[in-house]
Amino acid sequence: MSETGQEAIDDACVAWGTYAIRAVDKASGAESTQTGRFTDVQKKIGGCWLYVVDHPSDDPPAKPATAAATASTP
């Protein structure tokens, strides 16, 4: 996780950033990486900081390259 911003007011705090999760399939050994961004909201309740909202959002899949975009120019 890489926090890119945070704002605190009184007993509430919001943070946002990006994440990457690397996974390895036990059966095949294939590796994959999931990336995205996150926002979380925390509130101090009874002296402890507790999550009120924890919202991850996967990055959209890459657009496939088109023939025109990949063709070389003379």
PDB file of C-alpha atoms in Angstrom:
ATOM      1  CA  MET A   1       0.000   0.000   0.000  1.00  0.00           C
ATOM      2  CA  SER A   2       1.168   3.479  -0.784  1.00  0.00           C
ATOM      3  CA  GLU A   3      -0.709   6.276   0.955  1.00  0.00           C
ATOM      4  CA  THR A   4      -0.806   9.393  -1.212  1.00  0.00           C
ATOM      5  CA  GLY A   5      -2.924  11.612   1.010  1.00  0.00           C
ATOM      6  CA  GLN A   6      -4.552  11.973   4.402  1.00  0.00           C
ATOM      7  CA  GLU A   7      -6.789  14.500   6.129  1.00  0.00           C
ATOM      8  CA  ALA A   8      -7.750  14.523   9.805  1.00  0.00           C
ATOM      9  CA  ILE A   9     -10.401  16.641  11.489  1.00  0.00           C
ATOM     10  CA  ASP A  10     -11.094  16.202  15.203  1.00  0.00           C
ATOM     11  CA  ASP A  11     -11.880  12.492  15.744  1.00  0.00           C
ATOM     12  CA  ALA A  12     -12.162  11.546  12.050  1.00  0.00           C
ATOM     13  CA  CYS A  13      -9.501  10.766   9.444  1.00  0.00           C
ATOM     14  CA  VAL A  14      -9.639   9.921   5.750  1.00  0.00           C
ATOM     15  CA  ALA A  15      -6.735   8.437   3.786  1.00  0.00           C
ATOM     16  CA  TRP A  16      -6.292   7.469   0.136  1.00  0.00           C
ATOM     17  CA  GLY A  17      -3.673   5.893  -2.090  1.00  0.00           C
ATOM     18  CA  THR A  18      -2.798   2.909  -4.234  1.00  0.00           C
ATOM     19  CA  TYR A  19      -2.139  -0.770  -3.622  1.00  0.00           C
ATOM     20  CA  ALA A  20      -0.656  -3.832  -5.301  1.00  0.00           C
ATOM     21  CA  ILE A  21      -1.383  -7.419  -4.264  1.00  0.00           C
ATOM     22  CA  ARG A  22       0.812 -10.211  -5.580  1.00  0.00           C
ATOM     23  CA  ALA A  23      -0.664 -13.720  -5.548  1.00  0.00           C
ATOM     24  CA  VAL A  24       0.815 -17.107  -6.427  1.00  0.00           C
ATOM     25  CA  ASP A  25      -1.487 -19.987  -7.394  1.00  0.00           C
ATOM     26  CA  LYS A  26      -0.532 -22.979  -5.233  1.00  0.00           C
ATOM     27  CA  ALA A  27      -1.360 -25.565  -7.896  1.00  0.00           C
ATOM     28  CA  SER A  28       0.264 -24.004 -10.951  1.00  0.00           C
ATOM     29  CA  GLY A  29       2.737 -21.551  -9.437  1.00  0.00           C
ATOM     30  CA  ALA A  30       1.351 -18.849 -11.745  1.00  0.00           C
ATOM     31  CA  GLU A  31       1.819 -15.324 -10.409  1.00  0.00           C
ATOM     32  CA  SER A  32      -0.627 -12.454 -10.764  1.00  0.00           C
ATOM     33  CA  THR A  33      -0.697  -8.884  -9.529  1.00  0.00           C
ATOM     34  CA  GLN A  34      -3.831  -6.906  -8.744  1.00  0.00           C
ATOM     35  CA  THR A  35      -3.504  -3.119  -8.531  1.00  0.00           C
ATOM     36  CA  GLY A  36      -5.907  -0.388  -7.570  1.00  0.00           C
ATOM     37  CA  ARG A  37      -6.637   2.546  -5.347  1.00  0.00           C
ATOM     38  CA  PHE A  38      -8.206   2.825  -1.919  1.00  0.00           C
ATOM     39  CA  THR A  39     -10.022   5.222   0.354  1.00  0.00           C
ATOM     40  CA  ASP A  40     -10.554   4.618   4.045  1.00  0.00           C
ATOM     41  CA  VAL A  41     -12.327   6.586   6.738  1.00  0.00           C
ATOM     42  CA  GLN A  42     -11.477   6.109  10.402  1.00  0.00           C
ATOM     43  CA  LYS A  43     -13.102   7.477  13.546  1.00  0.00           C
ATOM     44  CA  LYS A  44     -11.803   7.573  17.092  1.00  0.00           C
ATOM     45  CA  ILE A  45     -14.374   5.731  19.193  1.00  0.00           C
ATOM     46  CA  GLY A  46     -13.718   4.894  22.850  1.00  0.00           C
ATOM     47  CA  GLY A  47     -10.082   5.910  22.478  1.00  0.00           C
ATOM     48  CA  CYS A  48      -9.436   3.559  19.536  1.00  0.00           C
ATOM     49  CA  TRP A  49      -9.233   4.365  15.813  1.00  0.00           C
ATOM     50  CA  LEU A  50     -11.776   2.192  14.001  1.00  0.00           C
ATOM     51  CA  TYR A  51     -12.496   1.830  10.295  1.00  0.00           C
ATOM     52  CA  VAL A  52     -15.849   3.304   9.295  1.00  0.00           C
ATOM     53  CA  VAL A  53     -15.320   2.831   5.542  1.00  0.00           C
ATOM     54  CA  ASP A  54     -12.649   0.795   3.744  1.00  0.00           C
ATOM     55  CA  HIS A  55     -13.149   1.014  -0.023  1.00  0.00           C
ATOM     56  CA  PRO A  56     -10.716  -0.595  -2.482  1.00  0.00           C
ATOM     57  CA  SER A  57     -11.236  -0.181  -6.222  1.00  0.00           C
ATOM     58  CA  ASP A  58      -9.357  -2.285  -8.793  1.00  0.00           C
ATOM     59  CA  ASP A  59      -7.643  -0.462 -11.627  1.00  0.00           C
ATOM     60  CA  PRO A  60      -9.522  -0.943 -14.895  1.00  0.00           C
ATOM     61  CA  PRO A  61      -8.040  -3.541 -17.254  1.00  0.00           C
ATOM     62  CA  ALA A  62      -5.592  -2.259 -19.841  1.00  0.00           C
ATOM     63  CA  LYS A  63      -7.126  -1.518 -23.213  1.00  0.00           C
ATOM     64  CA  PRO A  64      -6.009  -3.952 -25.910  1.00  0.00           C
ATOM     65  CA  ALA A  65      -3.577  -2.473 -28.409  1.00  0.00           C
ATOM     66  CA  THR A  66      -5.151  -1.697 -31.763  1.00  0.00           C
ATOM     67  CA  ALA A  67      -3.502  -2.453 -35.093  1.00  0.00           C
ATOM     68  CA  ALA A  68      -3.271   1.269 -35.887  1.00  0.00           C
ATOM     69  CA  ALA A  69      -1.605   2.055 -32.563  1.00  0.00           C
ATOM     70  CA  THR A  70       0.950  -0.748 -32.877  1.00  0.00           C
ATOM     71  CA  ALA A  71       1.797  -0.319 -36.581  1.00  0.00           C
ATOM     72  CA  SER A  72       5.178   1.248 -37.186  1.00  0.00           C
ATOM     73  CA  THR A  73       5.448   4.338 -39.308  1.00  0.00           C
ATOM     74  CA  PRO A  74       7.895   4.445 -42.231  1.00  0.00           C
TER      75      PRO A  74
END
